[in-house]
Backbone as a ProteinNet text record, in pm:
[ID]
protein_1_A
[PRIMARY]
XXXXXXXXXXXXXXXXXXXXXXXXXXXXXXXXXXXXXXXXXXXXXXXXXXXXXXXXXXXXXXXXXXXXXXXXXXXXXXXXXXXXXXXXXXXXXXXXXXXXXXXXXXXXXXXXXXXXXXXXXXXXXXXXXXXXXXXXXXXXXXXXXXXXXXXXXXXXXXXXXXXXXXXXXXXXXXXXXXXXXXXXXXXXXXXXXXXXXXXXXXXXXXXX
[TERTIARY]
4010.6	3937.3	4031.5	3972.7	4084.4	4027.9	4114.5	4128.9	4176.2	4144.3	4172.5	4252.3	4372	4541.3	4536.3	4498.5	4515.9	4450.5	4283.7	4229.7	4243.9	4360.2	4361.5	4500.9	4597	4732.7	4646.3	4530.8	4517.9	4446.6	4375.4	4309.6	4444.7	4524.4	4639.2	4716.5	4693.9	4778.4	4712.7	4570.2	4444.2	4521.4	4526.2	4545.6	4683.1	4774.8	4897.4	4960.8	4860.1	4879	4775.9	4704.1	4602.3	4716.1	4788.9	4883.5	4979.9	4961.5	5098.3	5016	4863.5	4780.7	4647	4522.9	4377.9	4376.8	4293.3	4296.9	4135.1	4114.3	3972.4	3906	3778.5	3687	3748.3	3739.3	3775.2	3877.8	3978.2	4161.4	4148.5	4048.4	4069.5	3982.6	3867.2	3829.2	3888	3925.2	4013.7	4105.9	4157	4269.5	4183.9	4080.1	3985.4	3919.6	3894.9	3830.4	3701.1	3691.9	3552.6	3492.7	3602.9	3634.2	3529	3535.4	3489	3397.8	3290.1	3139.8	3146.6	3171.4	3221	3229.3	3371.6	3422.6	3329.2	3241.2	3195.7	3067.2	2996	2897.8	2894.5	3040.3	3061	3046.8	3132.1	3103.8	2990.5	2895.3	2806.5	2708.8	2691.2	2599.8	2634	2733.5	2772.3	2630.9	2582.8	2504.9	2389.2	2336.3	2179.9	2177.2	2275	2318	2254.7	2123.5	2069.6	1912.2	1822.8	1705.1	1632	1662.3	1567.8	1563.5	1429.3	1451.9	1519.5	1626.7	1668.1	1588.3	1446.4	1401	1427.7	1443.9	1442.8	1590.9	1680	1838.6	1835.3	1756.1	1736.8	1685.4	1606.7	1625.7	1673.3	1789.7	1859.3	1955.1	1963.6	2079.7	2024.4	1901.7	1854.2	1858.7	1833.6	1855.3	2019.1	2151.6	2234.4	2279.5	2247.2	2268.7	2213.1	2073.4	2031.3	2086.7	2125	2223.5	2343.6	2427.4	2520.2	2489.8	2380.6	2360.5	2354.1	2238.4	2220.6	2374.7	2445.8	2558.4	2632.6	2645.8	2688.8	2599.2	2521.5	2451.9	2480.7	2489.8	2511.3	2643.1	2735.6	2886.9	2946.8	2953	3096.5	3167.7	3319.6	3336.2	3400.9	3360.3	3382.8	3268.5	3233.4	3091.2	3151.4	3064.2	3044.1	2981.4	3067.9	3045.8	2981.8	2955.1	2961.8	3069.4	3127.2	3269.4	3248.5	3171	3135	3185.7	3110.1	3165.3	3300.6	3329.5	3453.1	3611.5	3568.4	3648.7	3652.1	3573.6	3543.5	3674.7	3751.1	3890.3	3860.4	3880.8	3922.5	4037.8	3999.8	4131.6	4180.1	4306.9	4378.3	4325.3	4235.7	4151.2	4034.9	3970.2	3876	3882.7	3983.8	3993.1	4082.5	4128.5	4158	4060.1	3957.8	3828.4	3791.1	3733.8	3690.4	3727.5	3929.9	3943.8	3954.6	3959.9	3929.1	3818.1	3714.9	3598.9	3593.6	3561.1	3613.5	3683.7	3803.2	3905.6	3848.8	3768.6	3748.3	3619.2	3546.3	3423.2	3474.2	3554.9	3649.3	3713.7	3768.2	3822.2	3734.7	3601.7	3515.1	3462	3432.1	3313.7	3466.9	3569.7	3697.3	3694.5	3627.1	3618.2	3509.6	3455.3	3318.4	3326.8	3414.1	3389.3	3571.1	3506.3	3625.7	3531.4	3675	3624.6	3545.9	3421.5	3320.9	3227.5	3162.6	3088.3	3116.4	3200.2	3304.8	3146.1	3117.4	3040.3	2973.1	2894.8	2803.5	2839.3	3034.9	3064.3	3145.9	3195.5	3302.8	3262.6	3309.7	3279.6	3185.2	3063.7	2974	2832.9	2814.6	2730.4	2746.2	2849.8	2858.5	2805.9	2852.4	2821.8	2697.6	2602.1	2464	2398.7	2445.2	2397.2	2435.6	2573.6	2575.3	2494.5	2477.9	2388.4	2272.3	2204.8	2080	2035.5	2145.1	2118.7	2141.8	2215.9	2262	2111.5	2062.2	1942	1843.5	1796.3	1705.1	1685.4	1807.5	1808.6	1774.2	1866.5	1872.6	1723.9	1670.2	1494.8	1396.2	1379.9	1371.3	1375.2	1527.3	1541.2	1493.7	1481.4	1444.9	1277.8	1196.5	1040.2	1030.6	988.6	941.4	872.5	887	819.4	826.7	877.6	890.3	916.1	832.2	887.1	892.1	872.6	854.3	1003.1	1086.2	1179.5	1152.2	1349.2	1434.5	1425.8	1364	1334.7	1471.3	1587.1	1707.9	1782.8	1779.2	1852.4	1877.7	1716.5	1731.7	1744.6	1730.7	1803.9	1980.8	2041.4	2155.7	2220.4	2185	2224.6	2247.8	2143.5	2178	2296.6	2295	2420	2545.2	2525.6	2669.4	2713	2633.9	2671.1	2682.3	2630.6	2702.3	2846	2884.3	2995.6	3112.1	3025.2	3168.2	3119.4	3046	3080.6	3152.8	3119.3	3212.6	3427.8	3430.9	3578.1	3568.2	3531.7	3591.4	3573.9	3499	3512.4	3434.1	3350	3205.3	3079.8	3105.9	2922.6	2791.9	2854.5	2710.4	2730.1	2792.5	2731.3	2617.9	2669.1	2549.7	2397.2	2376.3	2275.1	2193.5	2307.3	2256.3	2196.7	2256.1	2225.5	2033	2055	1917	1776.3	1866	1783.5	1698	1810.2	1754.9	1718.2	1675.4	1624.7	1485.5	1519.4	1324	1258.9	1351.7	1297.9	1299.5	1354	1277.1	1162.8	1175.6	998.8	883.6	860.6	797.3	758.7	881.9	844.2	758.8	804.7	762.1	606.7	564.1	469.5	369.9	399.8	355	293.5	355.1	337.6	202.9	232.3	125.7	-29.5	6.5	-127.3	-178.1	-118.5	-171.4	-184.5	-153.8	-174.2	-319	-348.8	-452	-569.2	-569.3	-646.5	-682.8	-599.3	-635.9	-575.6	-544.1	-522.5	-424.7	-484.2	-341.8	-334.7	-399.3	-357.5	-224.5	-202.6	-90.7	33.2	14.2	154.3	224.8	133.9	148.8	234.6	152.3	253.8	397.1	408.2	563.6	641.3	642.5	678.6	733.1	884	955.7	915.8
2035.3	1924.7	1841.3	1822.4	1726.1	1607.7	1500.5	1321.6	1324.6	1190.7	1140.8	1169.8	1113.2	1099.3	1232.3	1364.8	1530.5	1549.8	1466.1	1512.2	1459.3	1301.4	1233.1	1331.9	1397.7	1464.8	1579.5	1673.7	1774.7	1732.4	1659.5	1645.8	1621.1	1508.5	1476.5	1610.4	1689	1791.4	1898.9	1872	1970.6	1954.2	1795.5	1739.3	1754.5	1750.1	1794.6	1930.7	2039.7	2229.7	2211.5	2193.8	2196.8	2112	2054	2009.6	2125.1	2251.9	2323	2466.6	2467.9	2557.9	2584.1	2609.4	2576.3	2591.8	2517.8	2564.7	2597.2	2714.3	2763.8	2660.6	2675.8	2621.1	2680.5	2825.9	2923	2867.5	2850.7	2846.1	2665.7	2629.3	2461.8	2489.6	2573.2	2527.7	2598	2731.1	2791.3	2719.9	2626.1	2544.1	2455.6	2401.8	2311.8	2357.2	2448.8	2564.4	2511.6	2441.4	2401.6	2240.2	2175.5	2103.8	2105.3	2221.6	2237.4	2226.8	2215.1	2202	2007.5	1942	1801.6	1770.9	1859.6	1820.9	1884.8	1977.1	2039.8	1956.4	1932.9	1839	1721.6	1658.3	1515.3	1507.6	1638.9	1662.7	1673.6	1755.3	1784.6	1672.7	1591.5	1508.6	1385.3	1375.2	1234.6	1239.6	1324.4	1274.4	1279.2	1266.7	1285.7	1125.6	1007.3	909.1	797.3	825.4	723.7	719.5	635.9	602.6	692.9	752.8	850	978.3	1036.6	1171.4	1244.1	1360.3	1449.4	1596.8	1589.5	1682.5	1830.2	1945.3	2063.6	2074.9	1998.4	1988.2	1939.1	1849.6	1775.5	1921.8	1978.5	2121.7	2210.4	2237.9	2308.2	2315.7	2167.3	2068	2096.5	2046.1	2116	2212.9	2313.3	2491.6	2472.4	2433.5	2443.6	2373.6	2235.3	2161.1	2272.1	2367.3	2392	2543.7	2598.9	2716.4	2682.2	2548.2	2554.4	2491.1	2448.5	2373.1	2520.8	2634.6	2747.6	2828.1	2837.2	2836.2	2813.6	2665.5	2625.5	2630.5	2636	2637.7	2773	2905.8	3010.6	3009.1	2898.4	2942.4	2983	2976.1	3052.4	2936.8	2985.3	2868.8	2769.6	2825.8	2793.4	2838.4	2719	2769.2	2906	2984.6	3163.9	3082.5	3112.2	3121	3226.9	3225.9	3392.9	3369.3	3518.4	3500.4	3436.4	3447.3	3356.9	3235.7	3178.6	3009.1	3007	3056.4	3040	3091.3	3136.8	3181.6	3094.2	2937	2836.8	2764.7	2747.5	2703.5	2506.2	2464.7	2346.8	2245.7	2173.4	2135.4	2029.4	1980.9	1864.3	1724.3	1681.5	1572	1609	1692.7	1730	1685.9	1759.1	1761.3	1637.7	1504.7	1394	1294	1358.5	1233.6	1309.4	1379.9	1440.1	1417.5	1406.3	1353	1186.7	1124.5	967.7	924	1022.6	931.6	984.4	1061.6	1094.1	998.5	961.6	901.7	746.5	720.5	594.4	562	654.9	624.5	697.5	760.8	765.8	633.2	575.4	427.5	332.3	290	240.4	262.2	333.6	386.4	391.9	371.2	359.3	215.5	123.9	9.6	-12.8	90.8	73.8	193.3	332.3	433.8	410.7	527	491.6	654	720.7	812.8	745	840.1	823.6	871.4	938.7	1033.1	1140.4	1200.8	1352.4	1427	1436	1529.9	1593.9	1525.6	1553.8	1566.9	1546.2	1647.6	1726.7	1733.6	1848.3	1983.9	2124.3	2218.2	2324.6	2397.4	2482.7	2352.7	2277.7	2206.8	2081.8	2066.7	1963.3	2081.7	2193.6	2304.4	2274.7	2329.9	2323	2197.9	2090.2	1933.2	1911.6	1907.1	1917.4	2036	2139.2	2219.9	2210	2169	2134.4	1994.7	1908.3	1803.9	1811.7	1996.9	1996.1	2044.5	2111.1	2196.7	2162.2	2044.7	1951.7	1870.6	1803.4	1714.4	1800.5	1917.4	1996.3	2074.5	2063.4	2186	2019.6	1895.6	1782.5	1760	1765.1	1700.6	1834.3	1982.8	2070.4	2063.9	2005.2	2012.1	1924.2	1984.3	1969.6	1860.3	1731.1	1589.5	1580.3	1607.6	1552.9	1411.8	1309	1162.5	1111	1125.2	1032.6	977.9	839.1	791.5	831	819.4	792.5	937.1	1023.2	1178	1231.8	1173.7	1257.8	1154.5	1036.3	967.9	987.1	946.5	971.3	1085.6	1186.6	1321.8	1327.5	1246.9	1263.9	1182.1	1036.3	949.4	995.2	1085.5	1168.9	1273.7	1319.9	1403.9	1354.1	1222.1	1161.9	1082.6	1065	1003.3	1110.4	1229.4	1364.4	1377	1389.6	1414.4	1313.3	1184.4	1053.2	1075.3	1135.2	1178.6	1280.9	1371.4	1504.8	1453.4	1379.8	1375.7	1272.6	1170.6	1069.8	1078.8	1234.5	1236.2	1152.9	1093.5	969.9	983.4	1043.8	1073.8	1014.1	884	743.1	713.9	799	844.7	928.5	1034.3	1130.9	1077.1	999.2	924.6	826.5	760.7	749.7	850.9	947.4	1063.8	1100.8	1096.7	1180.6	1002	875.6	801.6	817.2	856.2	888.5	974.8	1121.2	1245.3	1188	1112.7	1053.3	959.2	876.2	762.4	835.1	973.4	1043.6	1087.6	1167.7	1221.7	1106.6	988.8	866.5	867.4	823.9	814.9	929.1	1033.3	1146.3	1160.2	1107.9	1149.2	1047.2	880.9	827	841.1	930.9	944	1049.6	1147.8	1271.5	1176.4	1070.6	1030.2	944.5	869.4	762.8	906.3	973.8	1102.7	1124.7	1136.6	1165.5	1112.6	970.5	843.9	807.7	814.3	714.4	817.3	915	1022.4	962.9	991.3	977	797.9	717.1	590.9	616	677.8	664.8	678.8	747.1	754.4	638.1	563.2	402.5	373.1	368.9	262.2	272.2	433.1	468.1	480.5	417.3	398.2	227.1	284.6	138.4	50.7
3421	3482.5	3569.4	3695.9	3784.6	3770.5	3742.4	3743	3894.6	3872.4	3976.2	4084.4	3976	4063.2	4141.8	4052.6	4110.8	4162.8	4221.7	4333.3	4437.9	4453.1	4548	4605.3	4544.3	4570	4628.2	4579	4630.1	4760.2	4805.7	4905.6	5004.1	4972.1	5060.9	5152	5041.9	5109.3	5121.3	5149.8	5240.3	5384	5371.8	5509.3	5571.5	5511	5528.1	5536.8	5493.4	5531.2	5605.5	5696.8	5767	5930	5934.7	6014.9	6106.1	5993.8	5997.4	6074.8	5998	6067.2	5968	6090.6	6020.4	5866.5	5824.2	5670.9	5673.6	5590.4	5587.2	5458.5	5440.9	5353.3	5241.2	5230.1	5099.1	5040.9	5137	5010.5	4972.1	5056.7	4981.5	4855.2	4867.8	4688.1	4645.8	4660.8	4553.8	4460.1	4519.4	4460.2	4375.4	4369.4	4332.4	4183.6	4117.5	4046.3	4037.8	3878.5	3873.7	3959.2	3992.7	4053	4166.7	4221.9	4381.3	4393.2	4280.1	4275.6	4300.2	4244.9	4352.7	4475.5	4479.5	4584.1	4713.8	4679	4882.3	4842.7	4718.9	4759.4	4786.6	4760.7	4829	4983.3	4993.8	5159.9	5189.8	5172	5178.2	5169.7	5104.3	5105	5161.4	5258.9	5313.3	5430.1	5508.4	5593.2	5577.5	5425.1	5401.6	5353.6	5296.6	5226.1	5373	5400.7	5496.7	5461.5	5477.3	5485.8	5579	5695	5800.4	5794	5739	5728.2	5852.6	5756.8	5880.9	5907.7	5925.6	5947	5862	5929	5894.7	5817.7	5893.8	5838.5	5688.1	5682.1	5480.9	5406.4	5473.9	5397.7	5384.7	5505.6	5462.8	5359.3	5403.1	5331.5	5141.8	5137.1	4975	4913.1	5012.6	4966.1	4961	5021.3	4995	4800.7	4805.6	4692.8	4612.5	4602.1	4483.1	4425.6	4567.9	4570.3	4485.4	4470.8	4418.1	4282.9	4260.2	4175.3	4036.2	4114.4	4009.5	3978	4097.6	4072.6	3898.2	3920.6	3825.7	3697.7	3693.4	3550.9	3480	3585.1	3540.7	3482.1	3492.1	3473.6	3561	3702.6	3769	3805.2	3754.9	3765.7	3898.8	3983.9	4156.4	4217.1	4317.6	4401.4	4505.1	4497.9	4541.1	4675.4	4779.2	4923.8	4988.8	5104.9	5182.9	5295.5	5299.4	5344.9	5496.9	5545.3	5641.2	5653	5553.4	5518.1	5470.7	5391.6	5349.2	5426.2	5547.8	5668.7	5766.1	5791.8	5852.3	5832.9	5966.6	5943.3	6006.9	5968	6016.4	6052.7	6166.7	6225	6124.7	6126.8	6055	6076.1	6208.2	6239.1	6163.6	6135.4	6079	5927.8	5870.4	5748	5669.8	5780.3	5761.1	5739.9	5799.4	5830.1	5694.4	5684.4	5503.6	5426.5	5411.3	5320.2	5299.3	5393.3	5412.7	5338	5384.2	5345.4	5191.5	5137.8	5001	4902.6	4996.2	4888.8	4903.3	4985.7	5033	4935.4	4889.5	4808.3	4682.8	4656.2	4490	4447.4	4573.7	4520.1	4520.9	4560.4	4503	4420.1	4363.7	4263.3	4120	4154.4	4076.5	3987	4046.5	4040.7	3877.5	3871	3781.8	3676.4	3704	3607.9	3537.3	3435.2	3339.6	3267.7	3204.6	3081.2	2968.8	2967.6	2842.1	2854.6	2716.8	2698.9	2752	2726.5	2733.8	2739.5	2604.7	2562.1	2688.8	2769.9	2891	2983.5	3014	3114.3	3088.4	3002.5	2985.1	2933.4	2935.1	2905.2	2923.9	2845.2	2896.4	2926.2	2818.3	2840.8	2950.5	2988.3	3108.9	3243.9	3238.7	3377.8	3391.5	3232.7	3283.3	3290.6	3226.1	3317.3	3442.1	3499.3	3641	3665.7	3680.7	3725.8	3748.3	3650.9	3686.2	3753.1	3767	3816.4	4005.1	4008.2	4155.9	4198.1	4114.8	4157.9	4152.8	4090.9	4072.5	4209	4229.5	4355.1	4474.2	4487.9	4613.7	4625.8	4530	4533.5	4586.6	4510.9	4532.8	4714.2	4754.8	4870.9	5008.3	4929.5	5063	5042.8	4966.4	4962.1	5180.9	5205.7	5370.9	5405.1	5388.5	5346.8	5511	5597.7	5751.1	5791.5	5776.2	5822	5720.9	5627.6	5489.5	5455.9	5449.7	5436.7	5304.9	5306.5	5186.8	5132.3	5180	5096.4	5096.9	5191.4	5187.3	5087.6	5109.1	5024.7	4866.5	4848.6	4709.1	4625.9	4645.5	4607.4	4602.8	4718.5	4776	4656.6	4640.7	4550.7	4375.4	4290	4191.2	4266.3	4331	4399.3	4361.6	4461.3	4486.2	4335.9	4217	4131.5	4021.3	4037.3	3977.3	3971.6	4109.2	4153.5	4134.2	4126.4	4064.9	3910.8	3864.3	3706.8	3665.8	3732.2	3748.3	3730.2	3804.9	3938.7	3813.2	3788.4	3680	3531.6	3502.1	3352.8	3289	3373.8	3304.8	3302.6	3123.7	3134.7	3166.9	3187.5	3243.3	3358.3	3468.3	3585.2	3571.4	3481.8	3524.3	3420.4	3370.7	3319.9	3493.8	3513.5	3656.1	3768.2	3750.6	3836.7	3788.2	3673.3	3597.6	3641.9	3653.4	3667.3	3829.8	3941.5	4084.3	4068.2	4000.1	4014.8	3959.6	3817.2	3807.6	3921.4	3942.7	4099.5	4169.3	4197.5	4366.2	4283.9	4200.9	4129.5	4157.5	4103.4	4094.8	4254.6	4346.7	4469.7	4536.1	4498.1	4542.1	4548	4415	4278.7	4379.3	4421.5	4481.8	4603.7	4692.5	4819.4	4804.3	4747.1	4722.8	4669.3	4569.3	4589.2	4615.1	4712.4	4816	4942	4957.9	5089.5	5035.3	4899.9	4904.3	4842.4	4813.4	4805.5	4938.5	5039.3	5132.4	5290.2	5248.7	5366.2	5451.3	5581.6	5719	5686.8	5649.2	5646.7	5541	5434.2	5355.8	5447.8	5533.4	5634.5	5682.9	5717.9	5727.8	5672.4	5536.8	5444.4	5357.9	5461.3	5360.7	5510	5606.3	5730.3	5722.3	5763.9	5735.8	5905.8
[MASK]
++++++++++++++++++++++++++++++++++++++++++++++++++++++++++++++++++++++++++++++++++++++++++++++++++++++++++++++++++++++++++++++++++++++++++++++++++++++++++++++++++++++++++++++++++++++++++++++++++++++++++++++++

């Protein structure tokens, strides 16, 4: 399991062999193991973390989360790429701004977590709670909602508080996580039947 200190050193020096020449997607999680299920959905979910749906992209963006999410529940213990992706080299500006923003929302969210409740992330049974909490959100955030706000957010938000449970060893993140996977359901649950109480007027009223 990587803490902190070892994911802020390994990212540092993503950015620092990436200086010397491209570094692919593949050899950065390799180094990462189970880790890496975090770390590419932090990436991954920085640009869904807004109020305006992103169209067809929020679904792709879901089929990815839930791809890695089954991933992990099965046990492997590194997200399974296609060599495609994992041959995606990136430049050292690239992979500075990635790791910036990363370390920049690890040191906030630093402010509030602390180890506790092991039980629910560590081991076989932490895989299949993060797991199902990747695949939950990501099946959640690719349903094809089109303008309906917040449909990327709130999927993204159990994501991103997975992943600061994951990286900080705190099982009451991921209690938070399971609280946004029920508040997107609810919202969700809402929209479907005001759509169909009150039809195209419901569009209205979920229009900021």
């Amino acid at each position: 399991m990587f803490n902190y200190e070892t994911l802020v050193k390994t990212l540092q020096q993503f950015a620092e062999k990436s200086k010397l020449k491209p570094l692919n997607i593949g050899e950065a999680l390799d180094t990462l193991d189970e880790a890496g299920y975090a770390f590419i959905a932090i990436i991954l979910v920085l640009p869904f973390l807004q109020p305006f749906p992103l169209g067809p992209f929020t679904v792709l963006g879901g089929v990815a989360f839930a791809t890695l999410g089954w991933q992990l529940y099965r046990g492997h213990e590194s997200p399974v790429l296609p060599e495609k992706v994992r041959a995606v080299e990136l430049s050292a500006h690239t992979w500075q701004i990635l790791v910036n923003v990363c370390l920049k929302i690890l040191g906030f969210c630093r402010k509030f977590t602390k180890p506790r409740y092991a039980s629910l992330v560590n081991g076989r049974r932490g895989q299949k709670i993060g797991g199902f909490i990747l695949l939950a959100a990501g099946a959640l955030m690719a349903i094809p909602f089109g303008i309906l706000p917040l449909n990327n957010l709130l999927p993204g938000l159990a994501i991103l508080f997975y992943c600061i449970g994951e990286l900080e060893d705190d099982g009451l993140m991921f209690y938070v996580a399971f609280f946004w996977l029920i508040f997107t359901v609810v919202y969700f649950c809402a929209f479907f039947f005001m759509l169909w109480y009150f039809g195209k007027e419901a569009l209205t009223m979920f229009q900021f």
